[in-house]
Tab-separated table of C-alpha atoms and ligand atoms in Angstrom:
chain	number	residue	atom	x	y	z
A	1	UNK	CA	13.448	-14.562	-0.030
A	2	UNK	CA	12.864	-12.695	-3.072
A	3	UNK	CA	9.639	-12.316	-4.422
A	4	UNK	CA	9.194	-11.507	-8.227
A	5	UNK	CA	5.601	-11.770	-9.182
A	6	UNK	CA	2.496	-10.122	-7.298
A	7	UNK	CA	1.365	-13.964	-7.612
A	8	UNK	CA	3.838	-15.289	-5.523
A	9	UNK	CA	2.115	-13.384	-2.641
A	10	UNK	CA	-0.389	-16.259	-3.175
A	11	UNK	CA	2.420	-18.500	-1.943
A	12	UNK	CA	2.704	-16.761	1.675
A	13	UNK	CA	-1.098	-17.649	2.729
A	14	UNK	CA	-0.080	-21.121	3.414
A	15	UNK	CA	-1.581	-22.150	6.579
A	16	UNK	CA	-3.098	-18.376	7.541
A	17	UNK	CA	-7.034	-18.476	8.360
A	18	UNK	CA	-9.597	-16.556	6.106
A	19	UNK	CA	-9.632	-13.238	7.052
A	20	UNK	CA	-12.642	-11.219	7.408
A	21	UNK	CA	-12.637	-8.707	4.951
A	22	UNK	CA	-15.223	-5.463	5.030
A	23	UNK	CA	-15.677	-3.549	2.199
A	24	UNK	CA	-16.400	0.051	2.519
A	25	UNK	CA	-19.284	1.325	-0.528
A	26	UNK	CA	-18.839	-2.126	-2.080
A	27	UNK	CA	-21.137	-0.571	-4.484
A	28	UNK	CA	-18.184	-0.889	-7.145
A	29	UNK	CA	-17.897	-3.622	-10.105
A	30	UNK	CA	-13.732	-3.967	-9.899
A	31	UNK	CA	-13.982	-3.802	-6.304
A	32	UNK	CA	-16.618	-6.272	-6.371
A	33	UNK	CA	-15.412	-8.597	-8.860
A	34	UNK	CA	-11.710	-8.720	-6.795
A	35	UNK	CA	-13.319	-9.530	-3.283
A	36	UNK	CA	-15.381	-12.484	-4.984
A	37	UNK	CA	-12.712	-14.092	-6.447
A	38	UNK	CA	-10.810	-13.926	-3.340
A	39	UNK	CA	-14.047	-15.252	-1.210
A	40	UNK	CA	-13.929	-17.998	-3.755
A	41	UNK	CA	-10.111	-18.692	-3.475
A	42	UNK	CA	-10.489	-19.342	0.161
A	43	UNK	CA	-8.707	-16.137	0.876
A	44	UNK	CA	-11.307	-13.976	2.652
A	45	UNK	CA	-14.720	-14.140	3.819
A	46	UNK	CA	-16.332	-10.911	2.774
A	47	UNK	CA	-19.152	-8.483	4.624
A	48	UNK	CA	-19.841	-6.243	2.135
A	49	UNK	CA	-21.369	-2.469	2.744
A	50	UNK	CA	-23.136	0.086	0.253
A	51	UNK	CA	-25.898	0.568	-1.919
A	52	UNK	CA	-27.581	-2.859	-1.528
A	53	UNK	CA	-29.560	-2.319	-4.977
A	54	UNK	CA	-26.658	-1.137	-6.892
A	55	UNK	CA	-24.621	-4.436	-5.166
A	56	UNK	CA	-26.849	-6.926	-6.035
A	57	UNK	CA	-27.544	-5.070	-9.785
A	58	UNK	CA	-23.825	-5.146	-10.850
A	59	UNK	CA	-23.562	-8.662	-9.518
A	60	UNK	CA	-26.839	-9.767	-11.551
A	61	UNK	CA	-25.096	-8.088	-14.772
A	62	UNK	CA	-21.984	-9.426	-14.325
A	63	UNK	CA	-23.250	-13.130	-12.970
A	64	UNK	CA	-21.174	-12.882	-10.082
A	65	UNK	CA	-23.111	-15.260	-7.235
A	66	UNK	CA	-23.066	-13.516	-4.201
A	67	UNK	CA	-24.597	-16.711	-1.980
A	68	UNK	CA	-24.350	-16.065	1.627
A	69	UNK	CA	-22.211	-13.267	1.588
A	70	UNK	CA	-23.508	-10.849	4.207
A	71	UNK	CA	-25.061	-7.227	2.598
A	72	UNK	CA	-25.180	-3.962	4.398
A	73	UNK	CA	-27.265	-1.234	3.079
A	74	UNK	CA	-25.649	1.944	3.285
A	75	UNK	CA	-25.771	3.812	0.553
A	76	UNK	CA	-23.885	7.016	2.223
A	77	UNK	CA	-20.212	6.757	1.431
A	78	UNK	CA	-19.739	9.175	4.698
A	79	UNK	CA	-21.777	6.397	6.794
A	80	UNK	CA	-20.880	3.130	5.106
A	81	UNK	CA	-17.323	4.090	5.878
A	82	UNK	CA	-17.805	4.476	9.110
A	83	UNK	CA	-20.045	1.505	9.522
A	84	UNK	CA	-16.445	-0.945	8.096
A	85	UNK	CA	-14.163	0.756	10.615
A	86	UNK	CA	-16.462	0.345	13.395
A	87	UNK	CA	-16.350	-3.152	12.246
A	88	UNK	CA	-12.580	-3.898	12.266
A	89	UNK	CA	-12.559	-1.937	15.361
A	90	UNK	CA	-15.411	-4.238	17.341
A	91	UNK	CA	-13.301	-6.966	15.874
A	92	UNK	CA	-15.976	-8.504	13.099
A	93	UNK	CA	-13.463	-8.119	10.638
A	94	UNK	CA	-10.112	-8.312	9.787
A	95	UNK	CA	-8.897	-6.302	7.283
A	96	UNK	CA	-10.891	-3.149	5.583
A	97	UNK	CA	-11.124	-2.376	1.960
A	98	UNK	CA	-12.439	0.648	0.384
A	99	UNK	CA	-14.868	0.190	-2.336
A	100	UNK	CA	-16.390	3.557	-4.544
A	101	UNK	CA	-15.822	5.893	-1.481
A	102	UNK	CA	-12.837	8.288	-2.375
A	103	UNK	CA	-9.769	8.314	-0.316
A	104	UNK	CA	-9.483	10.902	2.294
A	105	UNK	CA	-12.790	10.062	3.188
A	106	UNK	CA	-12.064	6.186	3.916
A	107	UNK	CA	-9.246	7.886	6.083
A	108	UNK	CA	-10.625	10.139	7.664
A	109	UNK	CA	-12.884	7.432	9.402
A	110	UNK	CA	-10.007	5.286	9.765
A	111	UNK	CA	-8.443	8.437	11.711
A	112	UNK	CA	-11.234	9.215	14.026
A	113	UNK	CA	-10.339	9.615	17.476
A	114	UNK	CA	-12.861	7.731	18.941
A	115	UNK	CA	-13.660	4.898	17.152
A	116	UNK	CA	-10.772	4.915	14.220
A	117	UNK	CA	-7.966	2.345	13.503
A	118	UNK	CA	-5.405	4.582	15.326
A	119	UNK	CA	-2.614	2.435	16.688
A	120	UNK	CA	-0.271	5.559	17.647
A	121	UNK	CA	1.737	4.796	14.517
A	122	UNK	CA	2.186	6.879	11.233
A	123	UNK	CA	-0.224	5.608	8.964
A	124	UNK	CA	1.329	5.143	5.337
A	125	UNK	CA	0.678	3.858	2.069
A	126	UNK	CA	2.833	0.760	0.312
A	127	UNK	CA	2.678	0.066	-2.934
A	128	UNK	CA	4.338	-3.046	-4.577
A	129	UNK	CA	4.860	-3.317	-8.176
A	130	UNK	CA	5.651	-6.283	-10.611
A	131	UNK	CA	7.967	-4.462	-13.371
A	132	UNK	CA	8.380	-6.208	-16.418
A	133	UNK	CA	11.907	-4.433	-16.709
A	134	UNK	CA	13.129	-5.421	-12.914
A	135	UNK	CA	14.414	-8.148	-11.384
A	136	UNK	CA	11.815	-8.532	-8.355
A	137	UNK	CA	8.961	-6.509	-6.868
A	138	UNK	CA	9.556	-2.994	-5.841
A	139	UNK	CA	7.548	-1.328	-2.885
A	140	UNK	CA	7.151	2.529	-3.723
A	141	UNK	CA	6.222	4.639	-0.579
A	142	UNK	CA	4.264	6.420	0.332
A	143	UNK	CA	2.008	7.474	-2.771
A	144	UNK	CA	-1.380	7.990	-1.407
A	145	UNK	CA	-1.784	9.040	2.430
A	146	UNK	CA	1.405	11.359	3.746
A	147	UNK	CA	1.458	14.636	1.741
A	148	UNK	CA	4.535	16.220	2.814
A	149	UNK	CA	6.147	13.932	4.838
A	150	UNK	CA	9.294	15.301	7.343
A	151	UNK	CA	12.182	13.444	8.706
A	152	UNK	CA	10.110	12.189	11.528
A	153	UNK	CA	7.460	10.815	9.630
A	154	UNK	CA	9.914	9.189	6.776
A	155	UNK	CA	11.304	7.630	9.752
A	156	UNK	CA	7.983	6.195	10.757
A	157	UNK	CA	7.299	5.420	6.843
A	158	UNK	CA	10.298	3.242	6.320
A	159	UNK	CA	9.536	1.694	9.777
A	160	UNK	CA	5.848	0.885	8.429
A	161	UNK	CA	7.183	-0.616	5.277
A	162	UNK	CA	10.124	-2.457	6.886
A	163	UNK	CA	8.061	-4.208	8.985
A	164	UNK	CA	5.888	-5.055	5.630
A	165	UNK	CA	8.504	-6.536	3.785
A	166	UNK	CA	10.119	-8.569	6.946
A	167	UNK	CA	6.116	-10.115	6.781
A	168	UNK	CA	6.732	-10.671	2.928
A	169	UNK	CA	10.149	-12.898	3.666
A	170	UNK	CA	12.598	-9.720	2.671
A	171	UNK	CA	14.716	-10.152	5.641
A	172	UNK	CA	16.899	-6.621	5.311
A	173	UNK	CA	15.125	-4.516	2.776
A	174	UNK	CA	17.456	-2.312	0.568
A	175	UNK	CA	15.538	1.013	1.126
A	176	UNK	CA	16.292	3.963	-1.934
A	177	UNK	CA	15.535	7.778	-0.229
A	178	UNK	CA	14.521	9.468	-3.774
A	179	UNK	CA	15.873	12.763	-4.753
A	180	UNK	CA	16.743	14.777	-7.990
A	181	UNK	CA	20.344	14.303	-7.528
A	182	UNK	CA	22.711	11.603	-5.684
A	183	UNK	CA	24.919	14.699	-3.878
A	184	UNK	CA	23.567	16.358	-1.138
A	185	UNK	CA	22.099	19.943	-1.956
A	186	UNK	CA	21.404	21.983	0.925
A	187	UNK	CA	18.833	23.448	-1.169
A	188	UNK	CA	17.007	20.332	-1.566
A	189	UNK	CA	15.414	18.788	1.265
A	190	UNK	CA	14.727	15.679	-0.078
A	191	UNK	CA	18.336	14.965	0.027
A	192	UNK	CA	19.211	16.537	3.608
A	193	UNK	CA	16.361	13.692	4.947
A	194	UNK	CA	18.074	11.038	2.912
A	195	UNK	CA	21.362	11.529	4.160
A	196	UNK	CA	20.417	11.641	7.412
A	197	UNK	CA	18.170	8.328	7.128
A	198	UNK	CA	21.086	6.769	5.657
A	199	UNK	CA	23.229	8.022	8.364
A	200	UNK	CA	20.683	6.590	11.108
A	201	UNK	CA	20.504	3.725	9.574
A	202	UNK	CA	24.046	2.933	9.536
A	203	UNK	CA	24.370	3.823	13.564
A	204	UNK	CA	21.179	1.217	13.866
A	205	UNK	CA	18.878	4.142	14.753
A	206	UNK	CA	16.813	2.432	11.849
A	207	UNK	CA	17.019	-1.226	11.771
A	208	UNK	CA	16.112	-4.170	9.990
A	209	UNK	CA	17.035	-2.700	6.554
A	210	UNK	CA	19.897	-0.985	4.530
A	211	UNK	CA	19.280	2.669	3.345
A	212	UNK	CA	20.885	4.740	1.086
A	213	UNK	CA	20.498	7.754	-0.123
A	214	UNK	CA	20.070	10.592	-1.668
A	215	UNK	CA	19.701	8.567	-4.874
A	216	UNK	CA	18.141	9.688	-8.012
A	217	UNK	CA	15.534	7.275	-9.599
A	218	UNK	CA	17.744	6.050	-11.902
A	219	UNK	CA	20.740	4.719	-10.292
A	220	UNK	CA	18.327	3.404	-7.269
A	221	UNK	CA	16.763	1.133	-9.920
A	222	UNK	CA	20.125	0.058	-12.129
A	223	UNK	CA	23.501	-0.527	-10.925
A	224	UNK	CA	25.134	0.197	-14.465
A	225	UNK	CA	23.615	3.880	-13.418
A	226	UNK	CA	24.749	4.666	-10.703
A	227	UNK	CA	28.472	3.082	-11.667
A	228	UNK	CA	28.108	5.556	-14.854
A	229	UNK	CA	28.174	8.285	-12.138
A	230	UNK	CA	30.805	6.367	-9.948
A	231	UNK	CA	28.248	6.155	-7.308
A	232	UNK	CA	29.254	2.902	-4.709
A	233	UNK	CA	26.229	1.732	-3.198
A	234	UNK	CA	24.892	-1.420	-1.695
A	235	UNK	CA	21.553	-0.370	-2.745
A	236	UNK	CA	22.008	0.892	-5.969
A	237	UNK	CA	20.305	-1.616	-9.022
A	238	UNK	CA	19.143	-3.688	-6.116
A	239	UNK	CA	16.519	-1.382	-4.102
A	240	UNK	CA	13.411	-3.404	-2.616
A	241	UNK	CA	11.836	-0.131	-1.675
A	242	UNK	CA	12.156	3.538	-3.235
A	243	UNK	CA	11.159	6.147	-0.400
A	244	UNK	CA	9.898	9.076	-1.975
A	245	UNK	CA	9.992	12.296	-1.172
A	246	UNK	CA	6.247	13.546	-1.376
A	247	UNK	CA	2.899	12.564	-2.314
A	248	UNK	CA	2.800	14.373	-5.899
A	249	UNK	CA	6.068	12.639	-6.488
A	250	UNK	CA	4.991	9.194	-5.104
A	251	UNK	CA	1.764	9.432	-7.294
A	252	UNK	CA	3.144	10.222	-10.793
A	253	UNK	CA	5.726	7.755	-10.368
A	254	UNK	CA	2.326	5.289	-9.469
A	255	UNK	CA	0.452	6.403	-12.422
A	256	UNK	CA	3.665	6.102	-15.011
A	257	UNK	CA	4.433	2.378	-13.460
A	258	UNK	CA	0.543	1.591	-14.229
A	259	UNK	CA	-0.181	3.630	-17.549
A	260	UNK	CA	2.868	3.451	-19.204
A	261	UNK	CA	5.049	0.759	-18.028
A	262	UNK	CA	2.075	-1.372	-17.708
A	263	UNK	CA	3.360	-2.802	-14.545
A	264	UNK	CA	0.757	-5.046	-11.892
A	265	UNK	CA	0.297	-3.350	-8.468
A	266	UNK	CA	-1.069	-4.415	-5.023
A	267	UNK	CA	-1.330	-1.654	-2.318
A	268	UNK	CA	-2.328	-1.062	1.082
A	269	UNK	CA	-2.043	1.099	4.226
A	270	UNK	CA	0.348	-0.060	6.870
A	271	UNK	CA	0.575	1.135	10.683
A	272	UNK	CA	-3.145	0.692	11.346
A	273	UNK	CA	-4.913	-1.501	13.733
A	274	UNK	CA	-5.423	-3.572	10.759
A	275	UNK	CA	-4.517	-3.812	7.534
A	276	UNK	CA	-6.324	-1.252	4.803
A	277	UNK	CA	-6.913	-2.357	1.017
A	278	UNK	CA	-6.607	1.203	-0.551
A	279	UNK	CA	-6.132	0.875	-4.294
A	280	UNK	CA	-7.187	4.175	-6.763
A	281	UNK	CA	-10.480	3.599	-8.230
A	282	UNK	CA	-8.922	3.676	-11.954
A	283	UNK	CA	-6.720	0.476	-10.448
A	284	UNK	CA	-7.772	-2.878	-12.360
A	285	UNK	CA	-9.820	-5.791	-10.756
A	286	UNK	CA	-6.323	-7.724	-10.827
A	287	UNK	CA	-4.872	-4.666	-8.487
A	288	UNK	CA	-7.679	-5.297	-6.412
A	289	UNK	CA	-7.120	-8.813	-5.643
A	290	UNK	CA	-3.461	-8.651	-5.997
A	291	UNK	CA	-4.101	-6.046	-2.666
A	292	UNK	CA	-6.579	-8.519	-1.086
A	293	UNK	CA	-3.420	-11.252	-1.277
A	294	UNK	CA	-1.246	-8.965	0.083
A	295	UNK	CA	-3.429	-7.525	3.092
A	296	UNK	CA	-4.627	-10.863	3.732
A	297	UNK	CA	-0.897	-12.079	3.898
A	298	UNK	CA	0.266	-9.387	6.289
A	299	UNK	CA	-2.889	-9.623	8.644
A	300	UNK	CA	-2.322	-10.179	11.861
B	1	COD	N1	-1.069	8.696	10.509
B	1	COD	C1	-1.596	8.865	11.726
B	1	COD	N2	-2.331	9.935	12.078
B	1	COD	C2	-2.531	10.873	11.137
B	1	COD	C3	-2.034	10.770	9.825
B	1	COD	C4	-1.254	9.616	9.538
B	1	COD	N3	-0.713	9.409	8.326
B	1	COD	N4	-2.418	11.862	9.119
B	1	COD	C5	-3.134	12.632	9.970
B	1	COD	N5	-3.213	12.050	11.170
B	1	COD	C6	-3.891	12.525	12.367
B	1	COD	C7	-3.320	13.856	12.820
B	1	COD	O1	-2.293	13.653	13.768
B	1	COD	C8	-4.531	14.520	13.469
B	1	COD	O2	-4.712	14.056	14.785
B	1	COD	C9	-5.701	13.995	12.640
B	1	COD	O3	-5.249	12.783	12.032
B	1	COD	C10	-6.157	14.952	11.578
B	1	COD	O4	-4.994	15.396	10.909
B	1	COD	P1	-5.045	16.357	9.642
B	1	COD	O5	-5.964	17.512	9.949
B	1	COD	O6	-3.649	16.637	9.208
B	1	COD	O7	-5.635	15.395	8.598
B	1	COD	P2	-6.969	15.391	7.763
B	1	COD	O8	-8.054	14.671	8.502
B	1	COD	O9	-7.272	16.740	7.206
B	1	COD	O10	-6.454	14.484	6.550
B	1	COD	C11	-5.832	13.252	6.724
B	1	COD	C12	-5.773	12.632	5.335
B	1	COD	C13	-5.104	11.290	5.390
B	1	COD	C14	-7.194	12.467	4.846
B	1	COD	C15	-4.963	13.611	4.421
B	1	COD	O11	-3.636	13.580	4.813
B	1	COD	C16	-5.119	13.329	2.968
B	1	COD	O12	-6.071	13.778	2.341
B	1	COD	N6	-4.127	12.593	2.379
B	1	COD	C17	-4.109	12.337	0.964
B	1	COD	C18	-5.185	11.362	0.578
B	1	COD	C19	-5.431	11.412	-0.911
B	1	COD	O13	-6.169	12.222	-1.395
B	1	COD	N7	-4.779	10.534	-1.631
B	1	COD	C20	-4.958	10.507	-3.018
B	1	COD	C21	-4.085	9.564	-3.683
B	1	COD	S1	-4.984	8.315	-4.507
């Protein structure tokens, strides 16, 4: 199947319950405004946690009716994210979204040892973009949670987002390992990893998808690229899912897709007891609820 708007994700909650969705300092407008569109889609049911007054004041100003919709005060960010975890972990919800809280501190709840999300899994971050310049949606990983990622864990990473994208109808991803340069350069790490991924791959040490790699950004995303270099690759013009090499990386390619391209993302964390809706707080309400869809789609 190939999949070429964020709003086709719409089409894959066909016959899939509404999920319980608990959002972490829901104390947010965008995050708001996203979670009670998709409560009134049918999509998810929402419990929502943070500073009650501030809730119910930005849902006043912005005439948003928040009806029976269950309200936790917790106005600690620290607390209230630890309060949604608990949640998805005493199974009274089903996925977890952070609102205002700020990343590594969502995460760091979600990693606690005795009451986090842990699974045993890499956690990791996928993000899927609607270019206006590309053929169908493109999964970027990871951007957001894995710093400095080694083989081992970009093993575990393209695992995580395989598995994603097998949920999304992409039978055999075509998975891009990022470098600077399409040769390997013993120099250059990034392309030692992406040989060898490609090389695991190809002995099935890695299944379910087609890597290739190294492969500089530009002939991953256009065949007439990567033939301009004489580069023959399977993947090449045709990648579902560009593997990068770090988070700084990962994150300006992000940021350039949104700020300059203009392009629509959804996001979430994969390899978690359940699924995590973990968009920046500069993304849009559409980004929001475009990562509701998507979590909601791939929820177990
Ligand atoms: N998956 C599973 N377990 C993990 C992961 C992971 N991705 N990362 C860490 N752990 C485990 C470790 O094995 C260890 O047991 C424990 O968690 C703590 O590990 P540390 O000390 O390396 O991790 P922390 O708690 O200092 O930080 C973990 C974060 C995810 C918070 C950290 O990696 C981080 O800040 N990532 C970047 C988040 C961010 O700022 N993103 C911004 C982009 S918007």
């Amino acid at each position: 199947m190939t999949l070429k708007k964020l709003s086709d994700l719409s089409k894959l909650l066909a016959g899939k319950p509404v999920r319980r969705l608990v959002v972490a300092a829901a104390n947010d407008s965008q995050s708001l405004g996203a979670v009670l569109r998709a409560s009134k889609n049918g999509i998810v049911k929402p419990i929502l946690i943070g500073d009650e007054k501030e809730i119910l004041q930005i849902a006043e100003d912005s005439k948003y009716v928040l009806g029976d919709i269950r309200v936790v005060n917790e106005p600690d960010y620290v607390k209230a994210s630890e309060l949604a975890v608990k949640m998805v972990r005493n199974n009274e919800a089903d996925v977890l979204m952070k609102g205002k809280v700020g990343t590594s501190v969502l995460l760091k709840s979600v990693l606690n040892k005795e009451w986090g999300l842990r699974t045993g899994n890499l956690l990791s971050h996928i993000a899927l973009f609607e270019v206006e310049t590309y053929h169908k949606l493109i999964a970027v990983t990871d951007v957001a949670m894995n710093i400095a990622p080694d083989l081992k864990d970009k093993i575990a990473i393209v695992e995580n987002s395989v598995a994603c994208l097998n949920m999304l109808g992409i039978e055999i991803p075509k998975v891009a390992v990022l470098g600077a340069v399409e040769m390997v350069n013993e120099s250059m790490q990034a392309t030692l990893d992406a040989a060898l991924l490609s090389k695991m791959n190809q002995r099935d040490q890695i299944k379910n998808c087609l890597i290739d790699g190294p492969l500089a950004f530009d002939n991953a995303i256009s065949l007439e690229s990567a033939r301009h270099k004489g580069i023959r690759s399977e993947v090449a013009g045709d990648t579902d899912l560009l593997l990068m090499p770090d988070i700084e990386v990962g994150n300006v390619l992000y940021k350039s897709l949104v700020f300059f391209a203009k392009s629509k993302v959804a996001s979430m964390i994969l390899g978690a007891a359940a699924p995590i809706v973990l968009t920046s707080r500069s993304d849009s309400e559409q980004a929001k609820y475009d990562s509701i869809v998507l979590a909601a789609a791939t929820a177990k």
